[in-house]
Amino acid sequence: MAEPPPNRQPPSSRTAFIEATADLMRRQGYGATAISEIVALSGAPKGSLYFHFPGGKEQLAAEAVSSAGERLRGQIAAILSSSDDLAVCIGRLIDALAAGLERSDYQRGCPIATVTLEAASASEAIRVSADAVFGSWLTVLAARMRADGLDPAAAERRATFVLSAVEGALILARARGQLEPLIAVRQELTAGPFGR
Amino acid sequence: MAEPPPNRQPPSSRTAFIEATADLMRRQGYGATAISEIVALSGAPKGSLYFHFPGGKEQLAAEAVSSAGERLRGQIAAILSSSDDLAVCIGRLIDALAAGLERSDYQRGCPIATVTLEAASASEAIRVSADAVFGSWLTVLAARMRADGLDPAAAERRATFVLSAVEGALILARARGQLEPLIAVRQELTAGPFGR
Amino acid sequence: MAEPPPNRQPPSSRTAFIEATADLMRRQGYGATAISEIVALSGAPKGSLYFHFPGGKEQLAAEAVSSAGERLRGQIAAILSSSDDLAVCIGRLIDALAAGLERSDYQRGCPIATVTLEAASASEAIRVSADAVFGSWLTVLAARMRADGLDPAAAERRATFVLSAVEGALILARARGQLEPLIAVRQELTAGPFGR
Amino acid sequence: MAEPPPNRQPPSSRTAFIEATADLMRRQGYGATAISEIVALSGAPKGSLYFHFPGGKEQLAAEAVSSAGERLRGQIAAILSSSDDLAVCIGRLIDALAAGLERSDYQRGCPIATVTLEAASASEAIRVSADAVFGSWLTVLAARMRADGLDPAAAERRATFVLSAVEGALILARARGQLEPLIAVRQELTAGPFGR
DNA sequence: ACTATCGGGACCTCCCGTTGTT
DNA sequence: AACAACGGGAGGTCCCGATAGT
């Protein structure tokens, strides 16, 4: 979990491992992702893996969760500040997720949720990592809601609600192989009693 | 996937396998659940496993999803008809899920979601099974909402929305190791602009 | 090995098992042929297998060897008496084997040889059965050669030689996936210094 | 199948695996030879097996066939150049095979034939490997026959004939548990119309 | 003579992590 | 940082044969 040397040259191997891990686990989860697969997809030399990640698969997963979570946090933040109208922002957020899901044949849902459900009971490190990621997203969301006038407690609650609905819709959409659940949630969140 | 002869005497081995599978996969997911573990927990004879489930682990998982989903559908239906006030019903539903989650040390979330995220990309059979389960829950929910006066399309949408929010909250709660996300969603769903 | 009740009604199950066994083992050998495969191919009920063949797979193989061997002995005898010219007979014999091999995509060689090489070291019963079959073929061949004027010892030797060459050619032909070795042996045996 | 780096130091593990495989399959065939048996006999570390042979049992068998075939080719070549008299050479060849067979209690026949009959229908790789081995033997034999004055086509045919007869005799001898078929073939080949 | 289970033991495969070397 | 090799332990699958009941 210790961040690598801050910012010298992009240590290409280390980064490649994390990215391969994140991509594979997003689609297959923790258990179904073999280290050999990660090595193959990353293109990096296998010998270096345990040099960079002495904690093995578990450490790799935890860092992949953090890394993917951080990236998504940035995207969420960008979308949330793309309009003055909160409902419009949420609509755009869901659209972006839906587009990614469809593009990947309903394979790439939330990169955190899959690993959470699978590994939370087995690895504290992964659970903590996932919790931190969700927390960072909620922070961004809640800030936007406070900016919209909600008091801190209500903002926190509303942020949790929105994130939950979106996460849930991603699951339903993957099960169904259709975007329809995401669309329904989008409508309720932006045009229902909520988004009014 | 075809059920065995409808209803003579419950062939105890077959049922025991399915129940053990459902329980283990609810907590650990598909990949982390070993067949040997299923055999051990079920108490049934190992030799019979491939007699009852020639499709192996995949068939076992698909049937476990169906079975657990069916049972939960019954519970959902019961709770949804326990009061005239829909908001009260939804509150009770979330309370029941929250209680189960807490009782199991945040291990037993939605029995379908974990397997869906993990195996949907690898096994059509499991994906279809999960979709059918979610569909059956949505049917029950939508019916209740139509009874409350919503037109069919709105009911369907609202049902999807509620289920999504609950599923998502279960994920956040497992990641955090606290009930708080479920509580937040409960509040929004029953006391917010929605439950009003 | 005890023959079944001599000749009442053709016990269809028993026969079906033997025939399925003979066909599968001719192509795949002993080890690669699963009992479940035999049951499936035979179409007979699985439950009867151990009734008819309490000795299991080994007994089944031994009887299949005998049965297939006996059938082939008849065909050999017929061909050997189809002409006054021994060379012509041998040519026809090889032609028949070659045709069968080609028709089966080089899968159906000698039904005895495969099982012999594989199981001779593991099962005396099978070895004895195979030896008896080869012996019966040699008897037929030697008789024909004596009829052609060879003295008994020379006939025995010549018969062994011819059978060996044919068996060997069947192996080479299966390895190569071409009839050419059989053709070469045919030529040597019928037109060479031998067949003169 | 691509050989590893040509010839630095003999990687003892890899070689040990191949030799153990060749020995076991010569006696038992492909199906009856368990990988655990190979590991045990080789004395090499089990973990390295799938490092050296990612293709598993099939690759192991194909390489064992090649390796044993190459070794035998050398011995055949040596014997074939041990005398000016071809008949004498062939006699010595059969004697050598007979001695090996008897010494091993009729277990070690042709190391290629057994695997060919068993696995040719299941594995192209093995079939090709076996075909190459037989081809290399035929090349050696045919060369010797051309040296004896036969024209190329006749030499090829005669080589195939001799090899076939020997292979066939090895089968009959294993079935019978006696050397007699080999002796008969030897006599026909060296003293009959052929060896004259 | 046939059915439906049972019983446990191997089968091959492959995985994760380590070691010594460069 | 990277490599080749090791080490041993499951993983899921499936098989052969038995058993109890008809």
GROMACS .gro file of N, CA and C in nm, chain B residues 5-113:
model
  327
  201PRO      N    1  -3.726  -3.444  -1.100
  201PRO     CA    2  -3.870  -3.473  -1.084
  201PRO      C    3  -3.931  -3.384  -0.978
  202PRO      N    4  -4.033  -3.312  -1.013
  202PRO     CA    5  -4.086  -3.200  -0.937
  202PRO      C    6  -4.082  -3.215  -0.785
  203ASN      N    7  -4.160  -3.304  -0.733
  203ASN     CA    8  -4.179  -3.302  -0.588
  203ASN      C    9  -4.216  -3.437  -0.529
  204ARG      N   10  -4.125  -3.532  -0.536
  204ARG     CA   11  -4.159  -3.657  -0.468
  204ARG      C   12  -4.115  -3.640  -0.323
  205GLN      N   13  -4.001  -3.701  -0.289
  205GLN     CA   14  -3.942  -3.667  -0.160
  205GLN      C   15  -3.817  -3.585  -0.189
  206PRO      N   16  -3.794  -3.486  -0.113
  206PRO     CA   17  -3.675  -3.405  -0.137
  206PRO      C   18  -3.551  -3.491  -0.131
  207PRO      N   19  -3.484  -3.511  -0.246
  207PRO     CA   20  -3.361  -3.590  -0.245
  207PRO      C   21  -3.258  -3.514  -0.164
  208SER      N   22  -3.233  -3.560  -0.045
  208SER     CA   23  -3.162  -3.475   0.050
  208SER      C   24  -3.022  -3.437   0.004
  209SER      N   25  -2.955  -3.526  -0.067
  209SER     CA   26  -2.821  -3.492  -0.110
  209SER      C   27  -2.820  -3.372  -0.204
  210ARG      N   28  -2.899  -3.382  -0.304
  210ARG     CA   29  -2.904  -3.275  -0.403
  210ARG      C   30  -2.933  -3.141  -0.338
  211THR      N   31  -3.031  -3.139  -0.253
  211THR     CA   32  -3.066  -3.016  -0.184
  211THR      C   33  -2.954  -2.967  -0.094
  212ALA      N   34  -2.891  -3.061  -0.028
  212ALA     CA   35  -2.783  -3.021   0.063
  212ALA      C   36  -2.670  -2.955  -0.014
  213PHE      N   37  -2.638  -3.009  -0.131
  213PHE     CA   38  -2.534  -2.948  -0.214
  213PHE      C   39  -2.570  -2.804  -0.250
  214ILE      N   40  -2.692  -2.787  -0.294
  214ILE     CA   41  -2.733  -2.654  -0.337
  214ILE      C   42  -2.730  -2.555  -0.223
  215GLU      N   43  -2.775  -2.600  -0.108
  215GLU     CA   44  -2.778  -2.506   0.004
  215GLU      C   45  -2.637  -2.469   0.051
  216ALA      N   46  -2.552  -2.567   0.054
  216ALA     CA   47  -2.414  -2.537   0.093
  216ALA      C   48  -2.350  -2.442  -0.008
  217THR      N   49  -2.375  -2.467  -0.134
  217THR     CA   50  -2.320  -2.380  -0.238
  217THR      C   51  -2.370  -2.237  -0.222
  218ALA      N   52  -2.499  -2.225  -0.202
  218ALA     CA   53  -2.557  -2.091  -0.190
  218ALA      C   54  -2.497  -2.017  -0.072
  219ASP      N   55  -2.484  -2.086   0.038
  219ASP     CA   56  -2.431  -2.019   0.157
  219ASP      C   57  -2.286  -1.976   0.137
  220LEU      N   58  -2.206  -2.066   0.085
  220LEU     CA   59  -2.064  -2.034   0.068
  220LEU      C   60  -2.043  -1.925  -0.036
  221MET      N   61  -2.116  -1.933  -0.145
  221MET     CA   62  -2.095  -1.834  -0.250
  221MET      C   63  -2.148  -1.698  -0.210
  222ARG      N   64  -2.245  -1.696  -0.124
  222ARG     CA   65  -2.296  -1.568  -0.077
  222ARG      C   66  -2.185  -1.492  -0.004
  223ARG      N   67  -2.104  -1.566   0.066
  223ARG     CA   68  -1.999  -1.500   0.146
  223ARG      C   69  -1.869  -1.483   0.069
  224GLN      N   70  -1.834  -1.584  -0.010
  224GLN     CA   71  -1.702  -1.584  -0.071
  224GLN      C   72  -1.702  -1.562  -0.221
  225GLY      N   73  -1.817  -1.577  -0.278
  225GLY     CA   74  -1.821  -1.569  -0.423
  225GLY      C   75  -1.792  -1.703  -0.487
  226TYR      N   76  -1.791  -1.700  -0.617
  226TYR     CA   77  -1.779  -1.823  -0.696
  226TYR      C   78  -1.638  -1.879  -0.691
  227GLY      N   79  -1.543  -1.794  -0.728
  227GLY     CA   80  -1.406  -1.842  -0.741
  227GLY      C   81  -1.345  -1.893  -0.612
  228ALA      N   82  -1.378  -1.828  -0.505
  228ALA     CA   83  -1.315  -1.864  -0.379
  228ALA      C   84  -1.382  -1.984  -0.313
  229THR      N   85  -1.492  -2.028  -0.369
  229THR     CA   86  -1.561  -2.142  -0.311
  229THR      C   87  -1.518  -2.271  -0.377
  230ALA      N   88  -1.449  -2.354  -0.303
  230ALA     CA   89  -1.401  -2.480  -0.357
  230ALA      C   90  -1.508  -2.587  -0.347
  231ILE      N   91  -1.509  -2.675  -0.443
  231ILE     CA   92  -1.606  -2.783  -0.442
  231ILE      C   93  -1.586  -2.870  -0.319
  232SER      N   94  -1.463  -2.887  -0.282
  232SER     CA   95  -1.437  -2.968  -0.162
  232SER      C   96  -1.503  -2.905  -0.040
  233GLU      N   97  -1.503  -2.773  -0.038
  233GLU     CA   98  -1.568  -2.701   0.071
  233GLU      C   99  -1.718  -2.728   0.069
  234ILE      N  100  -1.775  -2.724  -0.048
  234ILE     CA  101  -1.918  -2.748  -0.062
  234ILE      C  102  -1.952  -2.888  -0.012
  235VAL      N  103  -1.873  -2.983  -0.056
  235VAL     CA  104  -1.898  -3.120  -0.013
  235VAL      C  105  -1.891  -3.131   0.138
  236ALA      N  106  -1.787  -3.069   0.195
  236ALA     CA  107  -1.770  -3.078   0.340
  236ALA      C  108  -1.888  -3.015   0.413
  237LEU      N  109  -1.925  -2.895   0.372
  237LEU     CA  110  -2.033  -2.826   0.442
  237LEU      C  111  -2.166  -2.897   0.424
  238SER      N  112  -2.188  -2.953   0.306
  238SER     CA  113  -2.317  -3.016   0.280
  238SER      C  114  -2.336  -3.145   0.359
  239GLY      N  115  -2.224  -3.210   0.388
  239GLY     CA  116  -2.235  -3.338   0.455
  239GLY      C  117  -2.278  -3.449   0.362
  240ALA      N  118  -2.305  -3.416   0.238
  240ALA     CA  119  -2.351  -3.517   0.143
  240ALA      C  120  -2.231  -3.591   0.083
  241PRO      N  121  -2.255  -3.707   0.028
  241PRO     CA  122  -2.144  -3.787  -0.026
  241PRO      C  123  -2.086  -3.725  -0.151
  242LYS      N  124  -1.956  -3.715  -0.153
  242LYS     CA  125  -1.888  -3.650  -0.263
  242LYS      C  126  -1.914  -3.718  -0.397
  243GLY      N  127  -1.923  -3.848  -0.391
  243GLY     CA  128  -1.940  -3.923  -0.516
  243GLY      C  129  -2.068  -3.887  -0.588
  244SER      N  130  -2.164  -3.835  -0.514
  244SER     CA  131  -2.293  -3.806  -0.576
  244SER      C  132  -2.295  -3.671  -0.644
  245LEU      N  133  -2.194  -3.591  -0.620
  245LEU     CA  134  -2.201  -3.455  -0.670
  245LEU      C  135  -2.215  -3.451  -0.821
  246TYR      N  136  -2.129  -3.523  -0.890
  246TYR     CA  137  -2.135  -3.517  -1.036
  246TYR      C  138  -2.245  -3.606  -1.091
  247PHE      N  139  -2.306  -3.681  -1.003
  247PHE     CA  140  -2.427  -3.751  -1.047
  247PHE      C  141  -2.542  -3.651  -1.055
  248HIS      N  142  -2.556  -3.572  -0.953
  248HIS     CA  143  -2.666  -3.475  -0.951
  248HIS      C  144  -2.636  -3.353  -1.038
  249PHE      N  145  -2.510  -3.318  -1.048
  249PHE     CA  146  -2.474  -3.196  -1.121
  249PHE      C  147  -2.366  -3.225  -1.223
  250PRO      N  148  -2.403  -3.290  -1.331
  250PRO     CA  149  -2.301  -3.324  -1.430
  250PRO      C  150  -2.235  -3.200  -1.489
  251GLY      N  151  -2.302  -3.087  -1.476
  251GLY     CA  152  -2.244  -2.964  -1.527
  251GLY      C  153  -2.138  -2.905  -1.435
  252GLY      N  154  -2.113  -2.972  -1.322
  252GLY     CA  155  -2.005  -2.929  -1.234
  252GLY      C  156  -2.036  -2.800  -1.159
  253LYS      N  157  -1.930  -2.732  -1.128
  253LYS     CA  158  -1.940  -2.614  -1.042
  253LYS      C  159  -2.034  -2.510  -1.102
  254GLU      N  160  -2.027  -2.496  -1.231
  254GLU     CA  161  -2.109  -2.393  -1.295
  254GLU      C  162  -2.258  -2.423  -1.276
  255GLN      N  163  -2.297  -2.545  -1.299
  255GLN     CA  164  -2.437  -2.582  -1.281
  255GLN      C  165  -2.479  -2.565  -1.136
  256LEU      N  166  -2.391  -2.607  -1.048
  256LEU     CA  167  -2.417  -2.595  -0.905
  256LEU      C  168  -2.442  -2.449  -0.870
  257ALA      N  169  -2.357  -2.362  -0.919
  257ALA     CA  170  -2.372  -2.219  -0.888
  257ALA      C  171  -2.503  -2.165  -0.945
  258ALA      N  172  -2.533  -2.202  -1.068
  258ALA     CA  173  -2.655  -2.151  -1.131
  258ALA      C  174  -2.778  -2.195  -1.052
  259GLU      N  175  -2.777  -2.321  -1.009
  259GLU     CA  176  -2.894  -2.368  -0.934
  259GLU      C  177  -2.898  -2.307  -0.795
  260ALA      N  178  -2.782  -2.285  -0.737
  260ALA     CA  179  -2.781  -2.221  -0.606
  260ALA      C  180  -2.834  -2.079  -0.614
  261VAL      N  181  -2.799  -2.010  -0.720
  261VAL     CA  182  -2.850  -1.875  -0.740
  261VAL      C  183  -3.003  -1.879  -0.751
  262SER      N  184  -3.052  -1.971  -0.834
  262SER     CA  185  -3.197  -1.981  -0.849
  262SER      C  186  -3.265  -2.011  -0.716
  263SER      N  187  -3.208  -2.105  -0.646
  263SER     CA  188  -3.270  -2.150  -0.522
  263SER      C  189  -3.272  -2.039  -0.417
  264ALA      N  190  -3.158  -1.977  -0.397
  264ALA     CA  191  -3.152  -1.869  -0.297
  264ALA      C  192  -3.241  -1.753  -0.340
  265GLY      N  193  -3.242  -1.728  -0.470
  265GLY     CA  194  -3.323  -1.618  -0.521
  265GLY      C  195  -3.470  -1.643  -0.498
  266GLU      N  196  -3.512  -1.764  -0.518
  266GLU     CA  197  -3.652  -1.799  -0.499
  266GLU      C  198  -3.692  -1.783  -0.352
  267ARG      N  199  -3.605  -1.830  -0.265
  267ARG     CA  200  -3.636  -1.817  -0.123
  267ARG      C  201  -3.650  -1.670  -0.084
  268LEU      N  202  -3.555  -1.590  -0.128
  268LEU     CA  203  -3.561  -1.448  -0.094
  268LEU      C  204  -3.684  -1.382  -0.154
  269ARG      N  205  -3.722  -1.427  -0.273
  269ARG     CA  206  -3.840  -1.369  -0.334
  269ARG      C  207  -3.961  -1.386  -0.242
  270GLY      N  208  -3.968  -1.503  -0.184
  270GLY     CA  209  -4.078  -1.527  -0.090
  270GLY      C  210  -4.073  -1.431   0.028
  271GLN      N  211  -3.957  -1.411   0.082
  271GLN     CA  212  -3.946  -1.321   0.196
  271GLN      C  213  -3.979  -1.177   0.158
  272ILE      N  214  -3.932  -1.139   0.041
  272ILE     CA  215  -3.962  -1.002  -0.004
  272ILE      C  216  -4.113  -0.984  -0.018
  273ALA      N  217  -4.175  -1.083  -0.080
  273ALA     CA  218  -4.320  -1.073  -0.100
  273ALA      C  219  -4.392  -1.061   0.033
  274ALA      N  220  -4.349  -1.140   0.128
  274ALA     CA  221  -4.414  -1.136   0.259
  274ALA      C  222  -4.400  -0.998   0.322
  275ILE      N  223  -4.280  -0.946   0.317
  275ILE     CA  224  -4.259  -0.815   0.380
  275ILE      C  225  -4.339  -0.706   0.308
  276LEU      N  226  -4.346  -0.719   0.177
  276LEU     CA  227  -4.414  -0.614   0.100
  276LEU      C  228  -4.565  -0.613   0.124
  277SER      N  229  -4.614  -0.721   0.176
  277SER     CA  230  -4.759  -0.722   0.202
  277SER      C  231  -4.787  -0.712   0.352
  278SER      N  232  -4.685  -0.668   0.425
  278SER     CA  233  -4.702  -0.664   0.570
  278SER      C  234  -4.761  -0.530   0.618
  279SER      N  235  -4.777  -0.438   0.525
  279SER     CA  236  -4.835  -0.309   0.566
  279SER      C  237  -4.897  -0.241   0.445
  280ASP      N  238  -4.993  -0.154   0.470
  280ASP     CA  239  -5.052  -0.078   0.361
  280ASP      C  240  -4.960   0.034   0.315
  281ASP      N  241  -4.872   0.073   0.402
  281ASP     CA  242  -4.783   0.184   0.370
  281ASP      C  243  -4.655   0.133   0.304
  282LEU      N  244  -4.638   0.166   0.178
  282LEU     CA  245  -4.522   0.115   0.104
  282LEU      C  246  -4.391   0.154   0.171
  283ALA      N  247  -4.383   0.276   0.218
  283ALA     CA  248  -4.259   0.321   0.282
  283ALA      C  249  -4.227   0.234   0.402
  284VAL      N  250  -4.328   0.199   0.474
  284VAL     CA  251  -4.305   0.111   0.590
  284VAL      C  252  -4.250  -0.024   0.544
  285CYS      N  253  -4.309  -0.076   0.438
  285CYS     CA  254  -4.264  -0.205   0.385
  285CYS      C  255  -4.117  -0.200   0.345
  286ILE      N  256  -4.081  -0.096   0.273
  286ILE     CA  257  -3.942  -0.085   0.227
  286ILE      C  258  -3.849  -0.069   0.346
  287GLY      N  259  -3.893   0.005   0.442
  287GLY     CA  260  -3.812   0.017   0.564
  287GLY      C  261  -3.789  -0.118   0.627
  288ARG      N  262  -3.893  -0.198   0.636
  288ARG     CA  263  -3.879  -0.331   0.698
  288ARG      C  264  -3.787  -0.420   0.616
  289LEU      N  265  -3.798  -0.407   0.484
  289LEU     CA  266  -3.713  -0.489   0.397
  289LEU      C  267  -3.566  -0.457   0.423
  290ILE      N  268  -3.534  -0.329   0.426
  290ILE     CA  269  -3.396  -0.291   0.450
  290ILE      C  270  -3.351  -0.331   0.590
  291ASP      N  271  -3.440  -0.317   0.686
  291ASP     CA  272  -3.405  -0.359   0.821
  291ASP      C  273  -3.368  -0.506   0.826
  292ALA      N  274  -3.447  -0.585   0.756
  292ALA     CA  275  -3.421  -0.729   0.756
  292ALA      C  276  -3.285  -0.759   0.695
  293LEU      N  277  -3.255  -0.695   0.583
  293LEU     CA  278  -3.125  -0.717   0.520
  293LEU      C  279  -3.012  -0.669   0.610
  294ALA      N  280  -3.032  -0.554   0.671
  294ALA     CA  281  -2.930  -0.499   0.759
  294ALA      C  282  -2.904  -0.593   0.877
  295ALA      N  283  -3.011  -0.646   0.932
  295ALA     CA  284  -2.995  -0.736   1.046
  295ALA      C  285  -2.915  -0.859   1.006
  296GLY      N  286  -2.947  -0.914   0.890
  296GLY     CA  287  -2.874  -1.033   0.843
  296GLY      C  288  -2.727  -1.002   0.819
  297LEU      N  289  -2.703  -0.887   0.765
  297LEU     CA  290  -2.565  -0.850   0.736
  297LEU      C  291  -2.485  -0.836   0.865
  298GLU      N  292  -2.544  -0.767   0.961
  298GLU     CA  293  -2.472  -0.744   1.085
  298GLU      C  294  -2.450  -0.876   1.160
  299ARG      N  295  -2.552  -0.956   1.163
  299ARG     CA  296  -2.544  -1.084   1.233
  299ARG      C  297  -2.429  -1.171   1.179
  300SER      N  298  -2.402  -1.156   1.051
  300SER     CA  299  -2.299  -1.242   0.990
  300SER      C  300  -2.164  -1.171   0.980
  301ASP      N  301  -2.147  -1.066   1.061
  301ASP     CA  302  -2.019  -0.994   1.055
  301ASP      C  303  -1.991  -0.938   0.916
  302TYR      N  304  -2.093  -0.889   0.854
  302TYR     CA  305  -2.080  -0.826   0.721
  302TYR      C  306  -2.029  -0.922   0.615
  303GLN      N  307  -2.072  -1.045   0.628
  303GLN     CA  308  -2.033  -1.143   0.528
  303GLN      C  309  -2.147  -1.177   0.434
  304ARG      N  310  -2.268  -1.186   0.488
  304ARG     CA  311  -2.379  -1.228   0.405
  304ARG      C  312  -2.455  -1.108   0.349
  305GLY      N  313  -2.413  -1.065   0.233
  305GLY     CA  314  -2.486  -0.957   0.166
  305GLY      C  315  -2.589  -1.017   0.074
  306CYS      N  316  -2.600  -0.967  -0.045
  306CYS     CA  317  -2.693  -1.023  -0.142
  306CYS      C  318  -2.633  -1.150  -0.198
  307PRO      N  319  -2.708  -1.260  -0.192
  307PRO     CA  320  -2.651  -1.387  -0.238
  307PRO      C  321  -2.632  -1.391  -0.389
  308ILE      N  322  -2.695  -1.301  -0.459
  308ILE     CA  323  -2.688  -1.305  -0.605
  308ILE      C  324  -2.579  -1.212  -0.658
  309ALA      N  325  -2.568  -1.096  -0.596
  309ALA     CA  326  -2.479  -0.993  -0.650
  309ALA      C  327  -2.335  -1.041  -0.661
   0.00000   0.00000   0.00000
